[in-house]
Coordinates of C-alpha atoms and ligand atoms in Angstrom, one line a residue:
X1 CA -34.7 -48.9 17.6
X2 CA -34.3 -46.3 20.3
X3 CA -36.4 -48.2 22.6
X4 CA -34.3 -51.3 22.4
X5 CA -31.2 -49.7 23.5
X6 CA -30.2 -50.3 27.1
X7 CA -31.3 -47.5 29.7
X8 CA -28.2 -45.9 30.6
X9 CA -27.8 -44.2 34.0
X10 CA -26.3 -40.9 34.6
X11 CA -22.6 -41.3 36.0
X12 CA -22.1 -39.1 39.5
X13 CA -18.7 -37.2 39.0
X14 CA -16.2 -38.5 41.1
X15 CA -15.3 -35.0 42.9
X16 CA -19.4 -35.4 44.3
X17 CA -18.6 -39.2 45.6
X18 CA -15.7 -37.5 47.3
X19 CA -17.8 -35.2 49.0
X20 CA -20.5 -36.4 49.9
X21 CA -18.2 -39.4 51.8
X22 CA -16.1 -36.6 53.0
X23 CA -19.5 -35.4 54.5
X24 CA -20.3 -39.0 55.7
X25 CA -17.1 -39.5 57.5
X26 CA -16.9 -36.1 59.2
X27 CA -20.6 -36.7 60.9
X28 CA -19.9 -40.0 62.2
X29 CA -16.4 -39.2 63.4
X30 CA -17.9 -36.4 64.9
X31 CA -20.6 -38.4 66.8
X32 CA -17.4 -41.2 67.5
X33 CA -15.4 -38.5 69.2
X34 CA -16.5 -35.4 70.5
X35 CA -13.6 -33.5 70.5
X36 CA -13.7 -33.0 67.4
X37 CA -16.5 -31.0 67.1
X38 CA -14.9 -28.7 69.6
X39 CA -12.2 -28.3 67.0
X40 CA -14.4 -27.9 63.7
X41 CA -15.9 -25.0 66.5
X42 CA -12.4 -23.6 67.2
X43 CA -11.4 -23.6 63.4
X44 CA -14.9 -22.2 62.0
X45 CA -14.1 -19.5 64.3
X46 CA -10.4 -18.5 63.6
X47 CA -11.3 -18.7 59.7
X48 CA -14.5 -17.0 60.4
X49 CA -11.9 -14.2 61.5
X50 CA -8.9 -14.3 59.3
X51 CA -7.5 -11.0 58.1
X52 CA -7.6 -12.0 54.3
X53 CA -10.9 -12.9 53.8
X54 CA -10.8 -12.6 49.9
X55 CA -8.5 -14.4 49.2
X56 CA -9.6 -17.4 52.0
X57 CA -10.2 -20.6 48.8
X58 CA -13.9 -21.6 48.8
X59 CA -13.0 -25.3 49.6
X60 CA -11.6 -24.5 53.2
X61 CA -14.9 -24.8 55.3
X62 CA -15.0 -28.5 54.0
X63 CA -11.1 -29.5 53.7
X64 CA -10.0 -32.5 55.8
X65 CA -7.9 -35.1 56.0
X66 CA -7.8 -38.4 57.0
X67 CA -5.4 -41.1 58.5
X68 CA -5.9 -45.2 58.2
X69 CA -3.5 -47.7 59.0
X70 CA -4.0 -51.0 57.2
X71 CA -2.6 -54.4 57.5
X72 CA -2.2 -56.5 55.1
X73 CA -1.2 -55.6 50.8
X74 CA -5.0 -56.8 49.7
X75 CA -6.8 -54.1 52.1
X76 CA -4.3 -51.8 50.2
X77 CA -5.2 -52.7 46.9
X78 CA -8.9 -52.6 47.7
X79 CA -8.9 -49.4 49.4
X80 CA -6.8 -48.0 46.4
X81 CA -9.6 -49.3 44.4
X82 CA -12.5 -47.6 46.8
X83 CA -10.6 -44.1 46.4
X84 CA -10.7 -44.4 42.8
X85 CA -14.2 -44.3 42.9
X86 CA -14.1 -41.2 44.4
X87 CA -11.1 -39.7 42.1
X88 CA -8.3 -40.3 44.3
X89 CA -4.7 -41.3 43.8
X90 CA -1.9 -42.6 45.6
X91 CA 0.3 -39.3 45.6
X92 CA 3.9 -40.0 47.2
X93 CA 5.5 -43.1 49.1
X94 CA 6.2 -42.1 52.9
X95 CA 9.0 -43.9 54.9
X96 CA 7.9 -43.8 58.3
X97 CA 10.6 -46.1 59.5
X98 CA 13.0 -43.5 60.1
X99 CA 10.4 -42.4 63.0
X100 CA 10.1 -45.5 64.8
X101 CA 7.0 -46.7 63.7
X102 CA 6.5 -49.7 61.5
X103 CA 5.0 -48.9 58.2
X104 CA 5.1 -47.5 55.0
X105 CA 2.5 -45.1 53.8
X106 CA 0.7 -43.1 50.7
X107 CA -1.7 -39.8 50.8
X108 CA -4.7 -40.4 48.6
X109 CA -5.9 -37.4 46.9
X110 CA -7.1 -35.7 44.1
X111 CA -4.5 -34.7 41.8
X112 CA -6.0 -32.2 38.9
X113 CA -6.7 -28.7 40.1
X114 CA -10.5 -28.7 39.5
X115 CA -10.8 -31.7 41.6
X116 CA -8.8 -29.9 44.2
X117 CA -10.5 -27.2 44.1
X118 CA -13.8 -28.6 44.4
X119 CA -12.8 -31.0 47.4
X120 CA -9.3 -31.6 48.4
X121 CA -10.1 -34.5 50.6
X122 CA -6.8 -36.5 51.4
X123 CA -6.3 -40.0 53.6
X124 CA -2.8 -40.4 54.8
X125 CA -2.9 -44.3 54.1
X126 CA -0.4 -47.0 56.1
X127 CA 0.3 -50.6 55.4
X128 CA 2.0 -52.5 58.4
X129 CA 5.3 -53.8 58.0
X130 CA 5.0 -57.2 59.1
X131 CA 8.7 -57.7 58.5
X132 CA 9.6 -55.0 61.1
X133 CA 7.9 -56.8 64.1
X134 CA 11.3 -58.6 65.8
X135 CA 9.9 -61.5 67.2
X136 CA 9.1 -64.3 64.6
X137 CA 5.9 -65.9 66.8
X138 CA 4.7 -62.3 67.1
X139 CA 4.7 -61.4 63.3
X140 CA 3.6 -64.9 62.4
X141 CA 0.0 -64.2 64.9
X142 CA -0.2 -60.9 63.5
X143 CA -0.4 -62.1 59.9
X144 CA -2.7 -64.9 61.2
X145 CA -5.1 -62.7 62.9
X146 CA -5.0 -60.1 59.9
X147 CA -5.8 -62.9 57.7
X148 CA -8.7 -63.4 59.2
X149 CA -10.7 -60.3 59.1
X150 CA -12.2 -59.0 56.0
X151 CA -12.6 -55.0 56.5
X152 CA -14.8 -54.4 53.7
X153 CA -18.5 -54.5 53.1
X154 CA -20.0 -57.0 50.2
X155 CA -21.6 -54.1 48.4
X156 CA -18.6 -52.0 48.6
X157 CA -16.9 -54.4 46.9
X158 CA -19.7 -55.0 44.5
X159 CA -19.8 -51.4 43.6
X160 CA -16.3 -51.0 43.1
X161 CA -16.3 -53.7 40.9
X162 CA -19.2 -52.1 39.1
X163 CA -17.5 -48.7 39.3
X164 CA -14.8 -50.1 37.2
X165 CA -16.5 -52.2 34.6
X166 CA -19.1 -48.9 33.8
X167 CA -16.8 -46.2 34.5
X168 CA -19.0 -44.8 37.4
X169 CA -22.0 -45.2 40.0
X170 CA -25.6 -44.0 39.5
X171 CA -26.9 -41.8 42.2
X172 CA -28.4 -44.7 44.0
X173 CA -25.2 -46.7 43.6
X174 CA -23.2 -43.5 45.3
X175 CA -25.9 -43.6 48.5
X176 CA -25.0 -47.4 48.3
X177 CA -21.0 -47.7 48.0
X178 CA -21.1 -44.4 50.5
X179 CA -23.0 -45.8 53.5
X180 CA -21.3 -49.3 52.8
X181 CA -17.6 -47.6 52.9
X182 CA -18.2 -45.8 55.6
X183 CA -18.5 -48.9 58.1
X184 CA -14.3 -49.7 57.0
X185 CA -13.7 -46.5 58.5
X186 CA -15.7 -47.3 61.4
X187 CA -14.6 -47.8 65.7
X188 CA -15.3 -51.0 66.6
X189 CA -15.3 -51.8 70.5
X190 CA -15.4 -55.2 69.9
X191 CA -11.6 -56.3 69.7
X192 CA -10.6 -59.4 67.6
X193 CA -8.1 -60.7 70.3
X194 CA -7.8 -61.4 73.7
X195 CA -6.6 -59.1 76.5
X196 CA -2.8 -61.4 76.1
X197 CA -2.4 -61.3 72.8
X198 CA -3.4 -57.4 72.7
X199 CA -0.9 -56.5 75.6
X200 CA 1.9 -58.8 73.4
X201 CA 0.7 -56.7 70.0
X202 CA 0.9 -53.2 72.1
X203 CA 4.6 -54.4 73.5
X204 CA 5.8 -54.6 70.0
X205 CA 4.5 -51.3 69.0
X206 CA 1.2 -49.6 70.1
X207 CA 1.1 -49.3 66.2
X208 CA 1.0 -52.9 65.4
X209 CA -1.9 -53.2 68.3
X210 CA -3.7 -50.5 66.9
X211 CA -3.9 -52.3 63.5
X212 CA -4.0 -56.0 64.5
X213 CA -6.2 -55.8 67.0
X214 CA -9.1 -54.1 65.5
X215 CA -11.5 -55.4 62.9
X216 CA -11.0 -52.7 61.1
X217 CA -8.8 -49.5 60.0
X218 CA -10.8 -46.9 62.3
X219 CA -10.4 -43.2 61.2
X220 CA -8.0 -42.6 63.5
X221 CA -8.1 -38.6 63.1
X222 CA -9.8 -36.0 60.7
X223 CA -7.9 -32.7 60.5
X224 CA -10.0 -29.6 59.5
X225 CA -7.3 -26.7 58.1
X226 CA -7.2 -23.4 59.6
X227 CA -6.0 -20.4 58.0
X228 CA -4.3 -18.7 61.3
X229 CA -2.9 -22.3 63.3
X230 CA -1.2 -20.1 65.8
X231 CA -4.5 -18.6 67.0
X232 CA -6.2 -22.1 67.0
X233 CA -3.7 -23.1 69.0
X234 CA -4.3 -20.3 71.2
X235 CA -8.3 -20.9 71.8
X236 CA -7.3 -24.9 71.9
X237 CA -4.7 -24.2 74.9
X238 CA -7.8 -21.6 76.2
X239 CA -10.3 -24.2 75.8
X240 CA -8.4 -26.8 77.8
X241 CA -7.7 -29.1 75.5
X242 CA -4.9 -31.1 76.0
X243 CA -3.0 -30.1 73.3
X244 CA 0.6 -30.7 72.5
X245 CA 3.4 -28.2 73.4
X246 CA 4.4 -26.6 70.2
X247 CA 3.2 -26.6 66.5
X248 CA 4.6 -29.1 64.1
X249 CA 6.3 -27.8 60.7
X250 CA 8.4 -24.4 60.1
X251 CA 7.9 -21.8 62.0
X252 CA 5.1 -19.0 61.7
X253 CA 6.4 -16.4 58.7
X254 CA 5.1 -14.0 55.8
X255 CA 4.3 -16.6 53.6
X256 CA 3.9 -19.8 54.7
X257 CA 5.2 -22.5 53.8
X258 CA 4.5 -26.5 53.6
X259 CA 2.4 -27.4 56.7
X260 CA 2.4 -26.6 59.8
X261 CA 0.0 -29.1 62.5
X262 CA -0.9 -29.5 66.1
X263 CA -3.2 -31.8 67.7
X264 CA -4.1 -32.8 71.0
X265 CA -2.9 -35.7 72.9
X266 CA -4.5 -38.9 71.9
X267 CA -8.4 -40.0 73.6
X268 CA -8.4 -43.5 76.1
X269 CA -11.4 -45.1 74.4
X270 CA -12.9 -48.4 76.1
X271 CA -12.5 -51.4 74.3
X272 CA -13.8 -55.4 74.5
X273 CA -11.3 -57.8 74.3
X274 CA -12.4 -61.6 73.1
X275 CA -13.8 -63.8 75.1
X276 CA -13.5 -61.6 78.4
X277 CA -16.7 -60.6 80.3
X278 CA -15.0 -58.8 83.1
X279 CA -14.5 -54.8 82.8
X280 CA -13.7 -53.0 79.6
X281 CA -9.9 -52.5 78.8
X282 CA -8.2 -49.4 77.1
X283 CA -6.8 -48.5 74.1
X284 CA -4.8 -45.2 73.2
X285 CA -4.6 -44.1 69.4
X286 CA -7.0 -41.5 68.0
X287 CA -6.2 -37.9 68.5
X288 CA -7.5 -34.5 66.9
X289 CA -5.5 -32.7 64.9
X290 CA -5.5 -29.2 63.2
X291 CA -3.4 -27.9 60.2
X292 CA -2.6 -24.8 58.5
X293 CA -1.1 -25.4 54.6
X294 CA 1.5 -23.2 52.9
X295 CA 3.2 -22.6 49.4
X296 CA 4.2 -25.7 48.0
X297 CA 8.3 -26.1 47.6
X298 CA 10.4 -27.4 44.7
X299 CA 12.7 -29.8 45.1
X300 CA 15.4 -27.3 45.8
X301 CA 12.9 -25.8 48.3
X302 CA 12.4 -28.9 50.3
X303 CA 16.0 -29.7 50.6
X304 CA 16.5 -26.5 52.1
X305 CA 13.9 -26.8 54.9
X306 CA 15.2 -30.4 55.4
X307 CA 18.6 -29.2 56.2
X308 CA 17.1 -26.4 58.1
X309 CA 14.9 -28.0 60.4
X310 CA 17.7 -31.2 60.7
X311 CA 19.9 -27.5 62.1
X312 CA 17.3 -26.5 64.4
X313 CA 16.9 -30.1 65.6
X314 CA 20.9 -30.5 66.5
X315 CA 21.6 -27.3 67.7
X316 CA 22.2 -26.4 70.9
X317 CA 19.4 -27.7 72.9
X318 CA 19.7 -25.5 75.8
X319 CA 17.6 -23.5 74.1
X320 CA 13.9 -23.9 73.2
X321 CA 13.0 -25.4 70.6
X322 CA 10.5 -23.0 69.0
X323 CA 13.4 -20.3 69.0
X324 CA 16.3 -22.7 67.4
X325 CA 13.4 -23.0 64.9
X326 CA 12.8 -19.4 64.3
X327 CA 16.6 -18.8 64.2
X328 CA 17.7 -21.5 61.6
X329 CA 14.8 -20.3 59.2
X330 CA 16.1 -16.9 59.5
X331 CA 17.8 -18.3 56.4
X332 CA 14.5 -19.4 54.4
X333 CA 13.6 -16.3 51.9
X334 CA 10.5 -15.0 53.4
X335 CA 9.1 -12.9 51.0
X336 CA 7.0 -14.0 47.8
X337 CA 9.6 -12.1 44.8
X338 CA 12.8 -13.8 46.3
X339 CA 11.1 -17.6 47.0
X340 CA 10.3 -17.3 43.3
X341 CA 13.5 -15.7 42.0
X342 CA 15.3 -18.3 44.1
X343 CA 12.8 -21.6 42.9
X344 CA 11.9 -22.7 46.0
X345 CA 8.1 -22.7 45.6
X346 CA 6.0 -23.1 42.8
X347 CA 3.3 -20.7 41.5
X348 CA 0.6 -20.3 39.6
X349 CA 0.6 -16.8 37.5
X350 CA -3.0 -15.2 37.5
X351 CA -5.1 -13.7 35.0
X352 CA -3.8 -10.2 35.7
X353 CA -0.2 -11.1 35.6
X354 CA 0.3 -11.6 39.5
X355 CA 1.7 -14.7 41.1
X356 CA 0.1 -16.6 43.4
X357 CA 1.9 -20.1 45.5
X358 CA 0.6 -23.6 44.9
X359 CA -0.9 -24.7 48.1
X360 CA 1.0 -27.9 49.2
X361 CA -1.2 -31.3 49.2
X362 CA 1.0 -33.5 50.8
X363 CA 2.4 -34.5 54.1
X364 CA 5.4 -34.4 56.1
X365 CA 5.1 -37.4 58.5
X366 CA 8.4 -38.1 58.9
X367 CA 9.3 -34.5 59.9
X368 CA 6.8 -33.6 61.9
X369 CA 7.4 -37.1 63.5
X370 CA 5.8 -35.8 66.5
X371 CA 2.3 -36.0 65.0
X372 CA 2.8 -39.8 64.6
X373 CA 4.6 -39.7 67.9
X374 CA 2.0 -37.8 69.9
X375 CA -0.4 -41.1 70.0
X376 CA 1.7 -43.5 70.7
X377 CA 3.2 -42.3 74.1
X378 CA 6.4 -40.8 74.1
X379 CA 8.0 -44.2 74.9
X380 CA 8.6 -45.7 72.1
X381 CA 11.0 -43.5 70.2
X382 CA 13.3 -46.4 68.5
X383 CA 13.7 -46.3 65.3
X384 CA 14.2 -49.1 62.8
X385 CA 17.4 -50.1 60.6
X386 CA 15.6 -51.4 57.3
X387 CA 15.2 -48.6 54.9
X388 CA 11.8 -48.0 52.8
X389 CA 10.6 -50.5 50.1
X390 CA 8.7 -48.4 47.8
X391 CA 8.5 -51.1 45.4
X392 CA 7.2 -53.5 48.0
X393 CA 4.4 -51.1 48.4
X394 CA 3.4 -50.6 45.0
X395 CA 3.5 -54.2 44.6
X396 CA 1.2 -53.8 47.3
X397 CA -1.0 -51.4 46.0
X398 CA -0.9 -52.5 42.2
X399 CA 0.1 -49.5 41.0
X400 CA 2.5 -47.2 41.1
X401 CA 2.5 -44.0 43.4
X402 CA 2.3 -40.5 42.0
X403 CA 5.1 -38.2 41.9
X404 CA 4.0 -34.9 44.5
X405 CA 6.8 -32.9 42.8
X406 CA 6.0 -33.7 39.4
X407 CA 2.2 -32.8 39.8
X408 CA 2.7 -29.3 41.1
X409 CA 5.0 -28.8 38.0
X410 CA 3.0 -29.6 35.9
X411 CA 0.6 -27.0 37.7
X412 CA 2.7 -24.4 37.9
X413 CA 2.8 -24.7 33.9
X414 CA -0.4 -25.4 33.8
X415 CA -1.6 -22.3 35.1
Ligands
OOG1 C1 -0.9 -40.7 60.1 C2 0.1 -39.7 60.4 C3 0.3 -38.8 59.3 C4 -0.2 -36.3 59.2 O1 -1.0 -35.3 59.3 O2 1.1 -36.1 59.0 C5 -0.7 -37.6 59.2 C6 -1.3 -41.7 61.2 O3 -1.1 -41.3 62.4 O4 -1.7 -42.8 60.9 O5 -1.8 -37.8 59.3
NI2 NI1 -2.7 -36.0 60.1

């Protein structure tokens, strides 16, 4: 009887899919932009040299995270499928309205704190918001043009599909659905319109150009974390890289908080627009970027550092900005006993009774708008009336997004 039964292959654990396309994506972004490797140089370094060398987690020499900008609700719900694969979930619903650009947005991530542990690979994930482009001939092209390009591969869809009828992928299969993913996340010189219909996409929003033009969602950065982001700086400034003025996020303190991210300003990469055969035109999006991640807050932690970095924001702006910062967190508990005491972080308690923050897994787009801003030119700062549709995204999607705040809970708990 036992030879009759079907040969069943063994299933490769999500957390290793995740991985080993983590691995795939940082190599070809790598030879896609060289900066970058200057970066992973600066940040092997700093961490190389950080103070607290025990406690430094093992998964920081291979954390990164990812951004992609999609346009249309069925390259969502694909690429929600594709992380799957690689035990990923939609984790939060980001309005990034409120900063002037015109889309809505998800992190994918693992969620449970072995998968973390093992690989915290995140993708910041944006759907354009067709309905935010004003003019109605302009938005109609867009959709047009979008409805024409199809940004994955055969076998990736194959193997998704396979994925979820057999509850995994075979070794072979992972090689497979890895190298065929990959080429979504790819540049691709070759634009899908014409130098007109670019320039009209780029005077809507350099956003809506850098989706709609392009035959696919390009990586559009991959941010290694550093454990000392004021150093990093540092050597990036020393380096000459042409790094943005000041560092995104709360200011340095005792225990850090949240996230804190700077990047430098975003590369001119050649492009090829349809049907022209004269010189190669320019296009302005992708950027390096570095972060360095912090306790996790409660809700009741968050709000304060809203209202606190809204202060630093309004006051008086005669003086720098870096020092209203420093001076409105003055009122942020700095010190691990009172952030507890006070329940604005969570923690995990360890084995021998101490307590120890939840690193935060998320992202603050919206305020640290500047990181958004910092590729598009500092231009276009309008910002848009409509509020957020979380439910028109998870229509999108075809799911539901995970609560951030109700997964470090249940972590906290947990551990
Ligand atoms: C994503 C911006 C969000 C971050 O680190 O906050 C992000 C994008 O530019 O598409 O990556
Ligand atoms: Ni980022």
């Amino acid at each position: 009887m036992k030879d009759t039964a079907p040969t069943t292959l063994a299933l490769v654990d999500p957390d290793e899919i995740r991985t080993r396309f983590c691995a795939a994506l940082s190599a070809m972004y790598r030879a896609e932009v060289p900066l970058y490797a200057d970066l992973l140089d600066i940040v092997a370094r700093v961490n190389a040299g950080a103070a607290d060398a025990a406690s430094t987690p093992a998964r920081v020499d291979i954390e990164r995270h990812g951004a992609i900008r999609l346009g249309t609700p069925a390259e969502l719900a694909m690429m929600g499928r594709a992380f799957a694969v690689m035990g990923m979930a939609p984790v939060g619903y980001y309005d990034l309205a409120p900063a002037g650009v015109p889309v809505h947005s998800t992190a994918f991530r693992p969620v449970s704190e072995a998968a973390l542990a093992r690989n915290p690979f995140r993708v910041f994930c944006s759907l354009l918001r067709l309905d935010l482009i004003a003019d109605p001939d302009l938005r109609a092209e867009a959709a047009a043009i979008l409805a024409t390009r199809q940004i994955f591969r055969a076998e990736a869809v194959a193997l998704i599909e396979q994925h979820e009828a057999q509850g995994g992928l075979s070794e072979s299969e992972v090689d497979t659905f890895v190298a065929a993913l990959l080429e979504t996340f790819r540049w691709h010189q070759e634009m899908l319109v014409d130098r007109a219909t670019y320039e009209r996409l780029v005077a809507s929003h350099r956003l809506v150009a850098d989706i709609v033009a392009f035959r696919g969602p390009h990586i559009n950065h991959l941010t290694p974390r550093v454990l000392d982001i004021d150093a990093a700086q540092a050597a990036m400034v020393a380096q000459g890289l042409d790094t943005k003025d000041s560092i995104e996020g709360p200011p340095r303190r005792a225990v850090p908080i949240l996230l804190r991210q700077t990047s430098f300003k975003a590369l001119t990469e050649s492009v090829r627009f349809a049907g022209d055969t004269g010189a190669p035109g320019q296009h302005t999006a992708r950027f390096g970027e570095i972060e360095q991640r912090g306790a996790a807050l409660t809700p009741k932690g968050r709000a304060l550092y809203d209202d606190l970095l809204a202060r630093a924001s309004s006051a008086d702006t005669a003086q720098p900005y870096a020092q209203r910062l420093a001076l409105a967190f003055e009122s942020f508990p700095d010190d691990l006993e009172t952030l507890v005491r006070e329940g604005l972080i969570y923690v995990r308690r360890m084995a021998d009774g101490a307590l120890e923050p939840l690193t935060y897994e998320d992202f603050l787009p919206v305020s640290a708008a500047g990181i958004f801003q910092s590729n598009l030119g500092n231009e276009q700062r309008e910002t848009y009336a409509q509020q957020g549709a979380q439910s028109v995204f998870e229509e999108a999607l075809g799911r539901a997004v995970l609560d951030p705040f109700a997964l470090y809970a249940a972590m906290a708990e947990g551990g």
